[in-house]
Coordinates of C-alpha atoms in Angstrom, one line a residue:
M263 CA -29.4 66.0 -71.9
T264 CA -29.2 62.4 -73.2
N265 CA -32.1 60.7 -75.0
V266 CA -32.0 56.9 -74.6
V267 CA -33.7 54.2 -76.7
V268 CA -34.5 50.9 -75.1
V269 CA -35.0 47.9 -77.5
G270 CA -35.0 44.1 -77.2
S271 CA -32.1 42.4 -78.8
Q272 CA -33.7 38.9 -79.0
W273 CA -37.3 37.7 -79.7
G274 CA -38.9 40.0 -77.1
D275 CA -39.7 39.1 -73.4
E276 CA -36.2 40.2 -72.4
G277 CA -37.4 42.3 -69.5
K278 CA -37.7 45.7 -71.1
G279 CA -40.5 46.8 -68.9
K280 CA -38.5 46.6 -65.7
I281 CA -35.5 48.3 -67.2
V282 CA -37.6 51.1 -68.7
D283 CA -39.3 51.6 -65.4
W284 CA -35.9 51.7 -63.6
L285 CA -34.4 54.1 -66.0
A286 CA -37.5 56.3 -66.0
S287 CA -36.4 58.0 -62.8
K288 CA -33.8 59.8 -64.9
A289 CA -36.2 60.9 -67.7
D290 CA -39.0 63.4 -68.0
A291 CA -40.9 61.4 -70.6
V292 CA -41.2 57.7 -71.8
V293 CA -42.3 57.2 -75.4
R294 CA -43.7 54.0 -76.9
F295 CA -42.8 54.1 -80.6
Q296 CA -44.2 50.8 -82.2
G297 CA -46.3 47.7 -81.7
G298 CA -49.6 47.6 -79.9
A299 CA -51.4 45.6 -77.3
N300 CA -49.4 42.5 -78.3
A301 CA -46.6 43.8 -76.2
G302 CA -46.4 42.6 -72.6
H303 CA -44.4 44.4 -70.0
T304 CA -44.4 43.1 -66.4
L305 CA -43.2 45.4 -63.6
V306 CA -42.7 44.4 -60.0
I307 CA -42.5 47.4 -57.6
D308 CA -42.4 46.8 -53.9
G309 CA -44.0 43.5 -54.3
V310 CA -46.9 44.8 -56.5
T311 CA -47.1 43.5 -60.1
Y312 CA -48.2 45.7 -62.9
K313 CA -48.9 44.1 -66.3
L314 CA -48.9 46.6 -69.2
S315 CA -49.5 46.2 -72.9
L316 CA -50.2 49.6 -74.5
L317 CA -49.2 52.0 -71.7
P318 CA -45.5 52.9 -71.6
S319 CA -43.7 51.3 -68.7
G320 CA -42.9 54.8 -67.3
I321 CA -46.6 55.3 -66.5
V322 CA -46.0 54.0 -62.9
R323 CA -43.7 56.9 -62.2
S324 CA -45.2 60.1 -60.8
G325 CA -44.2 63.3 -62.4
L326 CA -43.4 61.7 -65.7
M327 CA -45.1 62.1 -69.1
A328 CA -46.1 58.8 -70.8
V329 CA -46.4 59.1 -74.6
I330 CA -47.9 56.7 -77.2
G331 CA -46.2 57.6 -80.5
N332 CA -47.5 57.5 -84.0
G333 CA -45.7 54.3 -84.7
V334 CA -48.0 52.4 -82.3
V335 CA -51.3 50.8 -83.5
L336 CA -53.8 51.6 -80.7
D337 CA -56.8 49.5 -79.8
P338 CA -59.1 52.0 -78.0
W339 CA -61.0 49.2 -76.2
S340 CA -57.9 47.5 -74.9
F341 CA -56.5 51.0 -74.0
T342 CA -59.6 51.7 -71.9
E343 CA -59.5 48.4 -70.1
E344 CA -55.8 48.9 -69.3
I345 CA -56.4 52.4 -68.0
E346 CA -59.2 51.1 -65.7
S347 CA -57.0 48.3 -64.5
V348 CA -54.0 50.4 -63.5
R349 CA -56.3 53.0 -61.9
A350 CA -57.8 50.3 -59.8
M351 CA -54.2 49.6 -58.6
G352 CA -53.9 53.3 -57.4
L353 CA -52.2 54.9 -60.4
N354 CA -53.5 58.3 -61.4
I355 CA -53.9 58.5 -65.3
T356 CA -55.0 61.8 -66.8
H357 CA -54.3 63.9 -69.9
E358 CA -51.7 65.6 -67.8
N359 CA -49.4 62.5 -67.7
L360 CA -50.5 60.6 -70.8
L361 CA -50.4 61.7 -74.4
I362 CA -51.4 59.9 -77.6
A363 CA -50.1 61.1 -81.0
E364 CA -53.0 62.4 -83.2
N365 CA -51.7 60.4 -86.2
T366 CA -51.7 57.1 -84.4
T367 CA -53.5 54.3 -86.3
L368 CA -56.4 52.6 -84.5
I369 CA -57.1 48.9 -84.2
L370 CA -60.8 48.1 -84.6
P371 CA -62.7 44.9 -83.8
L372 CA -62.7 44.1 -87.5
H373 CA -58.9 43.9 -87.3
R374 CA -59.0 41.4 -84.4
E375 CA -61.5 39.3 -86.3
L376 CA -59.4 39.2 -89.5
D377 CA -56.3 38.2 -87.4
G378 CA -58.1 35.3 -85.9
L379 CA -59.7 34.2 -89.2
R380 CA -56.3 34.1 -91.0
E381 CA -54.6 32.2 -88.2
K382 CA -57.4 29.6 -88.2
A383 CA -57.2 29.2 -92.0
A384 CA -53.4 28.9 -92.0
G385 CA -53.5 25.7 -89.9
K386 CA -50.0 24.3 -89.5
G387 CA -48.6 27.3 -91.5
K388 CA -49.8 29.8 -88.9
I389 CA -47.4 32.6 -87.8
G390 CA -48.4 32.4 -84.2
T391 CA -49.8 36.0 -83.8
T392 CA -51.3 37.2 -80.5
G393 CA -54.6 37.7 -82.3
R394 CA -54.8 41.3 -81.3
G395 CA -55.3 42.7 -84.8
I396 CA -51.8 44.2 -85.0
G397 CA -50.9 43.0 -88.5
P398 CA -54.2 43.8 -90.2
A399 CA -54.1 47.3 -88.6
Y400 CA -50.6 48.0 -90.0
E401 CA -51.7 46.7 -93.4
D402 CA -54.5 49.2 -93.5
K403 CA -52.0 51.9 -92.4
V404 CA -49.7 51.3 -95.3
G405 CA -52.7 50.8 -97.6
R406 CA -53.8 54.3 -96.7
R407 CA -57.3 53.3 -95.5
A408 CA -56.7 53.3 -91.7
I409 CA -58.7 55.2 -89.2
R410 CA -56.4 57.4 -87.1
A411 CA -56.9 58.9 -83.6
Q412 CA -57.4 62.4 -85.0
D413 CA -60.3 61.2 -87.2
L414 CA -62.4 60.9 -84.0
F415 CA -62.6 64.6 -83.7
D416 CA -64.7 64.9 -86.8
F417 CA -67.5 62.4 -87.1
D418 CA -68.8 63.9 -90.4
S419 CA -65.5 63.1 -92.2
L420 CA -65.3 59.8 -90.5
K421 CA -68.1 58.1 -92.5
P422 CA -66.4 58.1 -95.9
K423 CA -63.2 56.8 -94.3
I424 CA -65.1 53.9 -92.7
D425 CA -66.8 53.1 -96.0
K426 CA -63.4 52.8 -97.7
L427 CA -62.1 50.6 -94.9
V428 CA -65.2 48.3 -94.7
N429 CA -65.3 47.9 -98.5
H430 CA -61.8 46.5 -98.5
H431 CA -62.4 44.2 -95.5
N432 CA -65.6 42.9 -97.0
I433 CA -63.7 41.7 -100.1
L434 CA -61.5 39.7 -97.8
R435 CA -64.4 38.4 -95.7
R436 CA -66.3 37.3 -98.8
G437 CA -63.3 35.3 -99.9
M438 CA -63.3 33.5 -96.6
G439 CA -67.0 32.9 -96.6
E440 CA -67.6 35.2 -93.7
Q441 CA -70.5 37.5 -93.0
E442 CA -69.9 41.0 -94.4
L443 CA -69.5 44.1 -92.1
R444 CA -71.9 47.0 -92.0
A445 CA -70.2 50.5 -92.1
D446 CA -72.9 51.8 -89.7
D447 CA -71.9 49.3 -87.1
V448 CA -68.3 50.4 -87.3
Y449 CA -69.3 54.0 -87.1
I450 CA -71.3 53.3 -83.9
Q451 CA -68.4 51.5 -82.3
L452 CA -66.1 54.4 -82.9
T453 CA -68.5 57.1 -81.8
E454 CA -69.1 55.2 -78.6
I455 CA -65.4 54.6 -77.7
A456 CA -64.2 58.1 -78.9
P457 CA -64.8 59.9 -75.6
A458 CA -62.6 57.5 -73.8
I459 CA -59.5 58.4 -75.8
L460 CA -60.1 61.9 -77.2
P461 CA -58.8 63.7 -74.0
Y462 CA -55.4 62.2 -74.4
I463 CA -54.8 63.0 -78.1
G464 CA -52.3 65.7 -79.0
L465 CA -49.2 66.8 -81.0
V466 CA -46.6 64.4 -79.8
W467 CA -43.9 65.6 -82.2
K468 CA -44.3 69.2 -81.0
H469 CA -44.3 68.2 -77.3
L470 CA -41.1 66.2 -77.8
D471 CA -39.5 69.1 -79.7
E472 CA -40.3 71.4 -76.8
M473 CA -38.7 69.0 -74.4
K474 CA -35.6 68.7 -76.6
K475 CA -35.2 72.5 -76.7
A476 CA -35.6 72.6 -72.9
G477 CA -32.9 70.0 -72.4
R478 CA -35.2 67.5 -70.8
P479 CA -34.2 63.8 -71.2
I480 CA -36.5 61.4 -73.0
L481 CA -36.6 57.6 -72.8
F482 CA -37.9 55.7 -75.9
E483 CA -39.4 52.3 -75.3
G484 CA -39.6 49.6 -77.9
A485 CA -41.8 46.5 -77.9
Q486 CA -41.0 42.9 -78.9
G487 CA -37.4 42.4 -80.0
A488 CA -35.1 42.9 -82.9
L489 CA -35.5 39.3 -84.2
L490 CA -39.2 40.0 -84.7
D491 CA -38.5 43.1 -86.9
I492 CA -40.5 43.0 -90.1
D493 CA -37.3 43.6 -92.1
H494 CA -34.5 42.2 -90.0
G495 CA -36.2 39.4 -88.1
T496 CA -36.9 35.8 -88.7
Y497 CA -39.3 36.5 -91.5
P498 CA -42.1 35.5 -91.9
Y499 CA -42.3 34.7 -88.2
V500 CA -42.1 38.3 -87.2
T501 CA -44.3 41.1 -86.0
S502 CA -45.7 43.8 -88.4
S503 CA -43.5 46.7 -87.4
N504 CA -39.9 47.7 -87.2
T505 CA -38.7 46.8 -83.7
I506 CA -35.1 48.0 -84.1
A507 CA -33.9 51.3 -82.6
G508 CA -34.0 53.2 -85.9
N509 CA -37.8 53.2 -85.6
A510 CA -37.7 55.3 -82.4
A511 CA -37.4 58.4 -84.5
I512 CA -40.0 57.5 -87.1
G513 CA -42.5 56.2 -84.6
S514 CA -42.4 59.2 -82.4
G515 CA -41.7 62.2 -84.6
I516 CA -38.2 63.1 -83.7
G517 CA -35.1 63.3 -85.8
P518 CA -32.5 60.4 -85.7
T519 CA -29.8 63.0 -84.6
D520 CA -31.8 63.4 -81.3
I521 CA -31.0 59.8 -80.2
D522 CA -27.9 59.7 -78.0
Y523 CA -27.7 56.1 -76.7
V524 CA -29.3 52.8 -77.5
L525 CA -29.6 50.2 -74.7
G526 CA -30.3 46.6 -75.8
I527 CA -32.2 44.5 -73.3
T528 CA -30.8 41.0 -73.4
K529 CA -31.9 37.9 -71.5
A530 CA -29.0 35.8 -70.0
Y531 CA -30.5 32.9 -72.0
T532 CA -32.8 32.8 -75.0
T533 CA -36.6 32.5 -75.2
R534 CA -39.2 32.7 -78.0
V535 CA -43.0 32.7 -78.1
G536 CA -44.9 31.3 -81.1
E537 CA -43.6 29.7 -84.3
G538 CA -40.3 30.2 -86.1
P539 CA -36.6 29.1 -86.0
F540 CA -34.8 28.9 -82.7
P541 CA -31.2 27.4 -83.2
T542 CA -30.4 27.0 -79.4
E543 CA -33.8 25.7 -78.3
L544 CA -33.7 23.1 -75.5
F545 CA -36.1 20.2 -75.0
D546 CA -34.4 18.7 -71.9
A547 CA -34.1 19.4 -68.2
D548 CA -32.1 22.5 -68.7
G549 CA -34.8 24.0 -70.9
K550 CA -37.4 23.1 -68.3
H551 CA -35.3 24.6 -65.6
M552 CA -35.2 28.0 -67.4
A553 CA -38.9 27.9 -68.1
D554 CA -39.9 27.0 -64.5
I555 CA -37.5 29.3 -62.6
G556 CA -37.9 32.1 -65.2
R557 CA -41.7 31.8 -65.2
E558 CA -41.6 31.8 -68.9
F559 CA -45.1 32.5 -69.9
G560 CA -46.3 35.4 -72.2
T561 CA -47.6 38.5 -70.3
V562 CA -50.3 39.1 -72.9
T563 CA -51.1 35.6 -74.2
Q564 CA -49.9 33.3 -71.3
R565 CA -48.4 31.0 -73.9
P566 CA -45.4 29.1 -72.7
R567 CA -42.1 30.4 -74.0
R568 CA -39.6 28.2 -75.7
C569 CA -36.2 28.3 -73.9
G570 CA -32.6 27.8 -75.0
W571 CA -29.0 28.7 -74.5
F572 CA -27.7 32.2 -75.0
D573 CA -27.0 32.9 -78.6
A574 CA -24.2 35.3 -78.9
T575 CA -24.2 35.2 -82.7
L576 CA -27.8 36.4 -82.9
V577 CA -27.3 39.2 -80.3
R578 CA -24.1 40.4 -81.9
Q579 CA -26.0 40.7 -85.2
T580 CA -28.9 42.6 -83.7
C581 CA -26.6 44.9 -81.8
K582 CA -25.0 46.0 -85.1
I583 CA -28.4 46.4 -86.9
S584 CA -29.9 48.4 -84.0
G585 CA -26.8 50.4 -83.2
I586 CA -26.8 49.2 -79.6
N587 CA -24.3 51.0 -77.4
G588 CA -24.7 49.0 -74.3
I589 CA -26.4 45.8 -73.0
A590 CA -28.8 45.4 -70.0
L591 CA -28.4 41.7 -69.1
T592 CA -31.6 40.4 -67.5
K593 CA -32.7 37.3 -65.6
L594 CA -29.2 36.3 -64.6
D595 CA -30.7 34.7 -61.5
V596 CA -32.6 32.1 -63.5
L597 CA -29.2 30.4 -64.2
D598 CA -28.4 30.0 -60.5
G599 CA -27.6 26.4 -59.6
M600 CA -26.9 25.2 -63.1
K601 CA -23.7 23.2 -63.2
E602 CA -22.8 24.0 -66.8
L603 CA -23.8 26.7 -69.3
K604 CA -23.5 26.9 -73.0
I605 CA -23.1 29.9 -75.3
C606 CA -23.7 29.7 -79.1
T607 CA -20.7 31.3 -80.8
G608 CA -21.5 30.5 -84.5
Y609 CA -23.3 28.1 -86.7
M610 CA -22.7 25.2 -89.1
L611 CA -24.7 25.5 -92.4
D612 CA -24.3 23.0 -95.2
G613 CA -21.0 21.8 -93.8
K614 CA -19.6 25.4 -93.5
E615 CA -19.0 27.5 -90.4
I616 CA -20.7 30.9 -90.5
D617 CA -20.6 33.8 -88.0
Y618 CA -24.0 35.3 -88.8
F619 CA -27.7 34.4 -88.8
P620 CA -28.9 34.1 -92.4
S621 CA -32.0 35.8 -93.6
E622 CA -33.3 33.0 -95.9
Q623 CA -36.1 31.0 -94.2
N624 CA -34.8 27.5 -95.0
A625 CA -31.2 28.5 -93.9
Q626 CA -32.6 29.8 -90.6
A627 CA -34.3 26.5 -90.0
N628 CA -31.2 24.4 -90.8
V629 CA -28.4 26.2 -89.0
E630 CA -26.7 24.1 -86.2
P631 CA -25.3 26.0 -83.2
I632 CA -21.6 25.8 -82.3
Y633 CA -21.3 25.9 -78.5
E634 CA -18.8 27.0 -76.0
T635 CA -19.2 25.5 -72.6
M636 CA -18.7 27.4 -69.3
P637 CA -19.0 26.4 -65.7
G638 CA -22.1 27.5 -63.8
W639 CA -22.4 28.7 -60.2
S640 CA -24.0 27.3 -57.1
D641 CA -24.3 30.6 -55.2
T642 CA -27.3 32.8 -55.8
T643 CA -27.3 36.0 -57.8
A644 CA -31.0 36.8 -57.0
G645 CA -31.4 40.2 -55.5
S646 CA -27.8 41.3 -56.0
R647 CA -27.3 45.0 -56.3
N648 CA -23.5 45.3 -56.4
W649 CA -21.0 43.9 -59.0
D650 CA -18.9 42.5 -56.2
D651 CA -21.8 40.4 -54.9
L652 CA -21.9 38.2 -58.0
P653 CA -20.1 34.8 -58.0
A654 CA -16.9 34.6 -59.9
A655 CA -18.4 32.2 -62.4
A656 CA -21.3 34.6 -63.0
L657 CA -18.9 37.4 -63.6
A658 CA -16.9 35.3 -66.1
Y659 CA -20.2 34.4 -67.9
I660 CA -21.1 38.1 -68.2
K661 CA -17.6 39.1 -69.4
R662 CA -17.7 36.3 -72.0
I663 CA -21.0 37.5 -73.3
E664 CA -19.7 41.1 -73.5
Q665 CA -16.7 39.9 -75.6
L666 CA -18.8 37.8 -78.0
V667 CA -21.5 40.4 -78.7
E668 CA -18.9 43.2 -79.0
V669 CA -20.9 45.6 -76.8
P670 CA -20.3 46.5 -73.2
I671 CA -22.6 45.4 -70.4
A672 CA -24.2 48.5 -69.0
V673 CA -26.8 47.0 -66.6
V674 CA -27.4 43.7 -64.9
S675 CA -30.8 42.7 -63.6
T676 CA -31.0 40.1 -60.9
S677 CA -34.7 39.8 -60.2
P678 CA -38.0 41.3 -61.4
E679 CA -37.9 43.9 -58.5
R680 CA -37.1 47.4 -59.6
E681 CA -34.1 47.9 -57.3
D682 CA -32.5 44.6 -57.8
T683 CA -30.3 46.1 -60.6
I684 CA -26.6 46.6 -61.0
L685 CA -25.6 49.8 -62.8
V686 CA -22.2 49.5 -64.6
L687 CA -22.6 52.3 -67.2
D688 CA -25.3 55.0 -66.9
P689 CA -27.0 55.4 -70.3
F690 CA -28.1 58.9 -69.4
K691 CA -24.6 60.0 -68.9
M692 CA -23.2 58.4 -72.1
K693 CA -22.9 61.0 -74.8
R694 CA -22.1 60.4 -78.5
S695 CA -18.5 61.3 -79.4

């Protein structure tokens, strides 16, 4: 048995959904361990496109248990819409193949409202959130006033919890000049939505422990990317949870010793959605090429992604912080036809060369990338499924990335299609020494 964690090594949008779906054939369960409906995973299977936000990417595989862990913040209304959407595409979703941790925090309409109000009030200082209520829900979680999935089993005990939550939010709303909430309205909202999610709620930690004892492999799926981690990302332009691999244990209810391999999903160039520093960002024809060919628009928000050269310094750093054992390099085909490619190998900051990305906000905004230039390739890599099918220049580019990030390339993805994938090292056969 090998338990594998899949995380993004950049700012998200690296193609985790496809890789998780592809690896899911080797697992018996796929577990989402953080984030919420702000995550966007696009899967293309036999020409059919599935767009997922809350549901683990493994949900499209038959005979597999999809799990939403306690580290996720779950919007019951978005969840219901997503269930209906994938069912309409022919997927069978029942309590037999989908499980939600009973201690999962819920996102309520009041969280979405607060998210929007704050972004509007921030003006030019906005963070660039998706407006899905993720941050406010995590705030209530750590403030010990959140409503959790298990609370929906007991409507009598739910009322005082709602009172506590609404009292806090009304203080905030008064300060912003907004109409106050009524606890009875929130109670009605929850009692109406409860039947849609109650059948899926259970003891995730116990289920995973039983799988571990039976020697059944588990795949853990992260959302966003390491550079959006609340502690290790480009703070304050980050998400509200820990996106690095260490959170797989906390956000699902397993021990850290049960994780055998960490696969870092890494785009062959760099993209970012929303505000915040981006040292290798491009504003020229090369950046436009990446955006156009890579169809760089957010799955959830449809916002255009900012594009730039591959930043090996950033990825090397996130590999170390997340304990990444191997890289899955995605969207290599987007670089087809580019005459010249650049890789960031370090930065200049205040006249000095540094080999790391600083954590201080002004320093992050002022670093200047140091580039190494490599030749591009004219042949296509799109759809390649064998290592030998790749052009020599593409192979050289991959090898150079491998050297610079100090982690071996385990997988190469050459299109959004499930089978257009080159396996170099099988994560499920890699055991810790």
